[in-house]
Amino acid sequence: MSLTQSTSNALSSISTVSEQISVVSQNIARVNNTDASRKVANVVSGPGGGVSIAGVTRTANKLLLDTYLDANASSQTQSAVNSALDQLQNTVGDTDSDTSPAALMSKLNTALQNYSATPQNSAVGATVVTAAQELVTSLNEATQAVTDVRNQADSAIATSVGNINSLLSQFQTLNQQVVSASGSGRDITDVLDARDTVLKQLSNEIGIRTATRDNGDMAIYTDSGVTLFDKTARSVTFQQSANLSANSVGSPVYADGVPIAGTPHMMSISSGKLAGLVEVRDSIAPTYQSQLDEMARGLISTFAESDQSGSGLPDAAGLFTDGGSSSVPTSIVPGLAGSIKINASADPTQGGNAELIRDGGIAGASYTYNSDGGASYTDRIQQLITNLGSTQAFDSSTQIHSTGSMLDFAKSSVSWLEALRQSSSNEAESRQTIADRAATSLSQATGVNLDEEMTNLLSLERTFQASSRLISTVDNMISTLLQAAS
């Protein structure tokens, strides 16, 4: 090899190593960026033994990325559900809580038993009204909590849809850059990283699947198969409700005109925060509301008064009433737990008479049981105690016992919510662990390892120094030859 060729090779080596050092230095600078992949400067040999950089590529693993996207979306679903259940649980406590509907119903039962023991004591009768009012307040507040949870979920759905559209717009810009640079030799590794980052953020909101084409173009679909992006971003739409009452249905979410969440169930997604929020709004919260409504209906029915005059009058609301109505509901009434109240006729704080609980007649004179007006009369009180413990039917939408006593139904409702919350918490923890492991596997396979990069940097520096010494040696040899020739 001639001295000129040796010099040329050494110079190409220095140039190539300099570019490699630059790439490694950038890797080191991004070591704490979990979204940055490891970049590699690809070296190729040229004619005469020289070397050059053919381009910069990144370490990528589509299988591990897809695994992470699935795991992350699944984790976000359960996180949204778990958060809502915690909020509901905080409003009612557990079966041992003094403020739970079950505990307050037991308190009402105890107050009735005490009144039965001393029916002539009007002060004890007033404690029945107080216990009943506490139970009504509990049901009213629980209904408001359910309404709040549904409306918060509906608002969060709107936010999630906005995030999805924004991310799809960002993805379109990055995807166009990738496609336009395909085959040009330009370094687009940072753009590819940015595109993957958008996919990760998108999986927070909605479960996705991706498909990559030869020119680097990528399409995105929901986990149910609806197109979110193919050349251009598809529009995801949602109409937020002004206020979701107990008997109202939230709007569905559409992707390119296809319903992907909510009713109707056509191409419903199964993961992502959006899926969890819709489950809370349309399934979990309404089911719990149904339980509260059936408790309220059961109370109105249990304490209802029947005609004692022989006139054939219909049963009428007694101690408990639907917003003052005298009617007795025979089937589930959406939102009843929010409108149930104490009948003013029996409430001393509203000018009523608590002794009507003992005597009857809350609904009017025709409904009076204690016709003689005796202060020791207990038949009606005993009937109410029996009614509380008697078996009755409940609507199947409650997803708990279809038959049972009021006391048992109230306990079952609290237990249902606690069991669901505990199960959700365990599932959320499990899914988060899986997502964390998937993220770690992806990072280990494609991310920057500081020790490896420092080792590469030291090796490149030695190569640079060797090439520099070669140039210096050749320069000295040429100088010696020139001096000899002169």
XYZ file of C-alpha atoms in Angstrom:
486
model
C 0.000 0.000 0.000
C 1.372 3.416 -0.957
C 1.973 6.155 1.588
C -0.726 8.226 -0.109
C -3.247 5.411 0.220
C -2.283 4.891 3.844
C -2.851 8.570 4.547
C -6.214 8.494 2.764
C -7.323 5.459 4.748
C -6.257 7.053 8.017
C -8.109 10.251 7.189
C -11.285 8.321 6.300
C -10.941 6.433 9.566
C -10.671 9.665 11.540
C -13.706 11.114 9.765
C -15.721 7.943 10.323
C -14.712 7.601 13.963
C -15.599 11.253 14.547
C -19.130 10.594 13.301
C -19.351 7.448 15.421
C -18.206 9.377 18.489
C -20.876 11.988 17.771
C -23.581 9.292 17.633
C -22.342 7.613 20.822
C -22.176 10.990 22.592
C -25.790 11.652 21.643
C -26.733 8.232 23.027
C -25.032 9.057 26.318
C -26.798 12.426 26.473
C -30.163 10.631 26.160
C -29.468 7.878 28.654
C -32.258 9.102 30.965
C -34.801 9.475 28.160
C -36.915 6.321 28.241
C -38.353 7.127 24.809
C -34.949 7.378 23.100
C -33.615 4.343 21.274
C -29.946 3.484 20.868
C -28.518 4.877 17.618
C -25.805 3.098 15.620
C -23.575 4.601 12.908
C -23.224 1.895 10.252
C -19.638 1.624 8.926
C -18.883 0.256 5.438
C -15.546 -0.431 3.728
C -14.615 1.461 0.580
C -12.139 0.764 -2.240
C -8.534 0.648 -1.076
C -9.412 -0.168 2.537
C -11.010 3.117 3.537
C -14.171 3.309 5.634
C -17.232 5.571 5.743
C -20.646 5.940 7.408
C -23.448 4.471 5.319
C -26.128 5.882 7.613
C -27.460 5.924 11.150
C -30.007 3.367 12.307
C -31.722 2.742 15.620
C -32.350 -0.370 17.661
C -36.036 -1.252 17.466
C -38.200 -4.221 18.401
C -41.769 -4.114 17.097
C -42.836 -7.190 19.046
C -41.761 -5.680 22.366
C -43.260 -2.304 21.449
C -46.600 -3.925 20.607
C -46.471 -5.875 23.861
C -45.934 -2.657 25.791
C -48.743 -0.841 23.958
C -51.170 -3.656 24.831
C -50.050 -3.865 28.458
C -50.132 -0.114 28.960
C -53.619 0.260 27.468
C -54.889 -2.565 29.673
C -53.348 -0.954 32.749
C -54.923 2.417 31.959
C -58.358 0.790 31.651
C -58.202 -0.684 35.121
C -56.682 2.461 36.601
C -59.680 4.511 35.448
C -62.112 1.951 36.870
C -60.241 1.659 40.156
C -60.153 5.419 40.678
C -63.930 5.691 40.269
C -64.584 2.765 42.617
C -62.389 4.344 45.284
C -64.454 7.504 44.983
C -67.717 5.590 45.352
C -66.377 3.566 48.253
C -65.413 6.737 50.122
C -69.042 7.891 50.067
C -70.597 4.808 51.668
C -67.848 3.141 53.671
C -67.931 -0.585 54.379
C -70.417 -2.840 56.119
C -68.937 -1.900 59.499
C -69.205 1.847 58.873
C -71.819 3.740 60.884
C -72.677 5.786 57.790
C -73.292 2.956 55.329
C -76.900 2.376 54.206
C -76.703 -1.088 55.747
C -75.650 0.272 59.147
C -78.250 3.036 59.050
C -80.978 0.556 58.124
C -79.994 -1.569 61.117
C -80.094 1.583 63.235
C -83.627 2.262 62.005
C -84.627 -1.299 62.872
C -83.214 -0.874 66.384
C -85.083 2.416 66.810
C -88.327 0.667 65.849
C -87.680 -2.101 68.360
C -87.041 0.475 71.088
C -90.250 2.268 70.156
C -92.154 -1.006 70.272
C -90.894 -1.515 73.825
C -92.117 1.948 74.911
C -94.841 2.993 72.443
C -96.189 5.625 74.802
C -92.873 7.524 74.756
C -93.092 10.112 71.977
C -89.407 10.982 72.375
C -88.477 7.414 71.428
C -90.837 7.708 68.468
C -88.921 10.783 67.372
C -85.702 8.724 67.315
C -87.303 6.539 64.633
C -87.804 9.631 62.480
C -84.221 10.712 63.151
C -82.870 7.295 62.149
C -85.072 7.329 59.046
C -83.821 10.797 58.107
C -80.197 9.687 58.459
C -80.908 6.772 56.127
C -82.620 9.066 53.612
C -79.698 11.491 53.743
C -77.293 8.609 53.153
C -79.221 7.487 50.063
C -79.512 11.057 48.767
C -75.790 11.689 49.196
C -74.826 8.338 47.691
C -76.975 9.137 44.644
C -75.261 12.496 44.285
C -71.893 10.749 44.521
C -72.880 8.321 41.749
C -74.088 11.234 39.622
C -70.810 13.056 40.222
C -68.787 9.991 39.261
C -70.771 9.567 36.034
C -70.433 13.230 35.089
C -66.733 13.249 35.907
C -66.282 10.164 33.733
C -68.240 11.836 30.931
C -66.021 14.918 31.178
C -62.896 12.757 31.250
C -64.130 10.959 28.118
C -64.293 14.320 26.346
C -60.741 15.089 27.492
C -59.529 11.676 26.345
C -61.113 12.134 22.907
C -59.397 15.511 22.623
C -56.072 13.910 23.525
C -56.591 11.170 20.927
C -57.268 13.669 18.146
C -54.258 15.768 19.142
C -51.975 12.724 19.194
C -53.265 11.506 15.831
C -52.489 14.938 14.381
C -48.949 14.784 15.787
C -48.585 11.269 14.428
C -49.625 12.397 10.950
C -46.892 15.057 10.874
C -44.219 12.601 12.014
C -45.433 9.830 9.715
C -45.234 12.159 6.712
C -41.631 12.980 7.629
C -40.781 9.278 7.786
C -42.412 8.503 4.436
C -40.868 11.493 2.650
C -37.387 10.571 3.903
C -37.736 6.902 2.967
C -34.841 5.854 0.726
C -33.175 9.286 0.907
C -30.445 8.225 3.304
C -31.328 11.009 5.744
C -31.133 10.242 9.441
C -34.735 9.907 10.630
C -34.057 7.891 13.750
C -35.163 10.735 16.028
C -38.382 11.089 14.034
C -39.034 7.358 14.385
C -38.468 7.657 18.130
C -40.905 10.564 18.279
C -43.478 8.561 16.329
C -43.141 5.644 18.750
C -43.532 8.062 21.660
C -46.850 9.231 20.229
C -47.967 5.589 19.994
C -47.110 5.082 23.660
C -49.068 8.186 24.635
C -51.964 7.092 22.434
C -52.083 3.718 24.207
C -52.780 5.599 27.449
C -56.076 6.704 25.969
C -57.147 3.830 23.721
C -56.110 0.275 22.841
C -54.376 0.262 19.445
C -52.876 -2.006 16.794
C -50.354 -0.877 14.161
C -49.272 -2.007 10.700
C -46.063 -0.810 8.990
C -45.491 -0.691 5.230
C -42.242 -0.953 3.216
C -41.761 2.817 2.942
C -42.029 3.269 6.696
C -45.672 4.350 6.495
C -47.734 3.184 9.466
C -51.473 2.670 9.973
C -53.192 2.662 13.375
C -56.359 0.781 14.320
C -58.336 0.490 17.539
C -58.059 -2.841 19.339
C -61.513 -3.561 17.887
C -60.318 -2.985 14.316
C -61.582 0.523 13.508
C -59.155 2.739 11.569
C -57.687 5.652 13.505
C -54.953 6.545 11.009
C -54.206 5.472 7.460
C -52.348 8.114 5.447
C -54.403 10.693 7.343
C -55.849 10.922 10.848
C -59.463 9.893 11.293
C -61.707 12.095 13.396
C -62.730 10.808 16.833
C -65.907 12.520 18.048
C -67.943 12.697 21.246
C -70.768 14.884 22.523
C -70.339 15.548 26.236
C -73.544 15.619 28.281
C -74.429 18.776 30.186
C -75.543 16.661 33.134
C -76.078 12.923 33.418
C -79.036 12.119 35.637
C -79.715 8.648 36.995
C -81.972 7.702 34.076
C -79.954 9.301 31.253
C -77.587 7.533 28.864
C -74.222 9.018 27.924
C -73.277 9.676 24.314
C -71.171 7.138 22.386
C -67.685 7.808 21.030
C -67.193 7.551 17.275
C -64.064 7.001 15.179
C -64.546 7.946 11.546
C -68.294 7.634 12.120
C -68.108 4.158 13.683
C -69.181 3.792 17.358
C -66.197 2.504 19.353
C -67.370 3.135 22.932
C -70.751 3.424 24.606
C -74.131 2.491 23.164
C -74.646 1.122 20.510
C -72.065 -1.638 20.984
C -70.765 -2.256 17.473
C -66.955 -2.024 17.376
C -66.338 -1.309 21.047
C -62.772 -0.922 22.256
C -61.630 -3.066 25.170
C -58.664 -1.174 26.582
C -57.226 2.242 27.256
C -58.401 4.948 29.648
C -61.348 5.670 27.354
C -62.670 2.110 27.701
C -62.409 2.279 31.499
C -64.206 5.624 31.702
C -67.076 4.372 29.552
C -67.368 1.255 31.730
C -67.639 3.456 34.813
C -70.187 5.794 33.236
C -72.387 3.202 31.536
C -72.069 0.074 33.674
C -70.527 0.286 37.142
C -72.089 3.548 38.344
C -75.579 2.775 36.940
C -75.518 -0.679 38.557
C -74.719 0.806 41.953
C -77.385 3.458 41.397
C -79.894 0.676 40.720
C -79.020 -0.846 44.085
C -79.580 2.480 45.841
C -82.860 2.994 43.977
C -84.092 -0.457 44.972
C -83.234 0.278 48.604
C -85.325 3.443 48.352
C -88.202 1.612 46.652
C -88.019 -1.134 49.253
C -88.230 1.398 52.087
C -91.257 3.137 50.589
C -92.930 -0.237 50.064
C -91.962 -1.576 53.502
C -93.380 1.445 55.332
C -96.392 1.921 53.021
C -99.821 2.089 54.642
C -102.905 0.161 53.532
C -106.500 1.359 53.680
C -108.069 0.600 57.078
C -111.458 2.172 56.344
C -112.736 -0.541 54.044
C -113.079 1.929 51.185
C -110.685 0.028 48.934
C -108.185 2.854 48.707
C -104.793 1.965 47.191
C -101.723 1.555 49.350
C -100.094 4.907 50.068
C -96.620 6.043 51.064
C -96.054 6.119 54.794
C -92.886 7.223 56.581
C -90.886 7.257 53.326
C -92.078 8.955 50.156
C -90.858 9.759 46.664
C -90.480 13.521 46.933
C -93.828 13.868 48.707
C -95.816 11.615 46.375
C -98.349 9.275 47.960
C -97.830 6.557 45.358
C -95.976 3.341 46.160
C -93.641 2.234 43.325
C -93.891 -1.437 42.410
C -90.784 -1.583 40.210
C -87.407 0.099 40.030
C -87.505 3.896 39.569
C -84.233 5.399 38.261
C -83.012 8.106 40.626
C -85.475 7.248 43.403
C -82.669 7.152 45.983
C -82.046 10.812 45.204
C -85.660 11.902 45.634
C -86.717 9.783 48.617
C -87.591 11.834 51.673
C -89.352 11.630 55.033
C -93.097 12.192 54.919
C -93.724 15.574 56.531
C -96.813 14.211 58.316
C -94.602 12.072 60.573
C -91.667 14.461 60.959
C -91.790 16.715 64.050
C -89.200 19.035 62.493
C -91.692 19.691 59.665
C -94.697 20.076 61.953
C -95.631 16.408 61.772
C -96.403 13.828 64.440
C -93.983 10.929 65.037
C -96.745 9.001 66.844
C -98.292 8.320 63.432
C -95.526 5.731 62.989
C -97.165 3.839 65.859
C -100.769 4.586 64.965
C -100.723 4.815 61.179
C -102.542 7.548 59.310
C -99.445 9.199 57.852
C -101.203 9.006 54.479
C -104.515 10.207 55.937
C -107.229 9.213 58.395
C -108.365 6.275 56.249
C -104.977 4.639 56.861
C -105.116 4.744 60.664
C -104.342 1.357 62.275
C -104.734 2.365 65.923
C -108.420 3.192 65.735
C -108.793 3.382 69.526
C -105.822 5.728 69.915
C -104.317 3.681 72.737
C -100.788 4.753 73.730
C -99.677 1.137 74.262
C -100.615 0.042 70.728
C -97.688 -1.796 69.056
C -99.203 -3.833 66.217
C -98.216 -1.340 63.526
C -94.662 -0.981 64.841
C -94.267 -4.748 64.981
C -95.582 -4.979 61.434
C -92.901 -2.520 60.259
C -90.175 -4.510 62.036
C -91.455 -7.691 60.389
C -91.577 -5.998 56.990
C -87.932 -4.942 57.264
C -86.924 -8.557 57.789
C -89.332 -10.092 55.279
C -88.318 -11.384 51.858
C -89.145 -9.221 48.870
C -88.089 -9.114 45.222
C -85.502 -6.729 43.783
C -84.727 -5.758 40.206
C -82.171 -7.904 38.367
C -80.263 -4.798 37.231
C -78.826 -4.561 40.750
C -76.644 -7.625 40.061
C -77.063 -8.847 43.646
C -79.736 -10.997 45.323
C -83.032 -10.919 43.421
C -84.880 -11.710 46.645
C -84.176 -11.072 50.305
C -84.955 -8.764 53.183
C -84.270 -5.032 53.109
C -81.584 -5.467 55.747
C -79.838 -8.230 53.803
C -80.123 -6.356 50.505
C -78.485 -3.253 51.995
C -75.623 -5.340 53.386
C -75.210 -7.126 50.048
C -74.969 -3.803 48.228
C -72.150 -2.555 50.423
C -70.394 -5.925 50.129
C -70.814 -5.868 46.332
C -69.149 -2.480 46.056
C -66.312 -3.409 48.406
C -65.675 -6.722 46.631
C -65.672 -4.982 43.254
C -63.317 -2.288 44.536
C -60.924 -4.824 46.058
C -60.937 -6.958 42.924
C -60.356 -3.875 40.788
C -57.488 -2.739 43.004
C -55.781 -6.120 42.735
C -56.319 -6.189 38.974
C -54.986 -2.642 38.595
C -51.844 -3.566 40.522
C -51.355 -6.712 38.448
C -51.816 -4.928 35.127
C -49.483 -2.118 36.171
C -46.814 -4.675 37.036
C -47.189 -6.278 33.605
C -46.957 -2.862 31.929
C -43.841 -1.984 33.944
C -42.185 -5.259 32.973
C -43.051 -4.691 29.312
C -41.558 -1.200 29.507
C -38.392 -2.581 31.096
C -38.035 -5.288 28.438
C -38.468 -2.716 25.670
C -35.961 -0.364 27.269
C -33.376 -3.101 27.754
C -33.722 -4.216 24.143
C -33.794 -0.821 22.440
C -32.708 1.790 24.955
C -29.309 3.240 25.815
C -27.023 1.336 28.179
C -24.547 3.786 29.687
C -21.871 1.176 30.403
C -21.957 -0.109 26.826
C -21.830 3.384 25.365
C -18.875 4.392 27.550
C -17.030 1.237 26.472
C -17.763 2.053 22.822
C -16.585 5.616 23.333
C -13.243 4.494 24.794
C -12.756 2.044 21.915
C -13.491 4.749 19.348
C -11.084 7.143 21.026
C -8.330 4.527 20.800
C -9.110 4.012 17.112
C -8.988 7.769 16.568
C -5.617 7.982 18.297
C -4.236 5.074 16.252
C -5.328 6.713 12.982
C -3.795 9.985 14.104
C -0.491 8.237 14.869
C -0.580 6.586 11.441
C -0.965 9.962 9.745
C 1.872 11.352 11.849
C 4.095 8.378 10.949
C 3.361 8.704 7.235
C 4.027 12.424 7.433
C 7.419 11.774 9.049
C 8.278 9.186 6.411
C 7.416 11.557 3.582
C 9.456 14.310 5.209
C 12.438 11.960 5.525
C 12.160 10.966 1.858
C 11.971 14.568 0.758
C 15.018 15.457 2.815
C 16.948 12.514 1.345
C 15.953 13.486 -2.181
C 17.154 17.054 -1.673
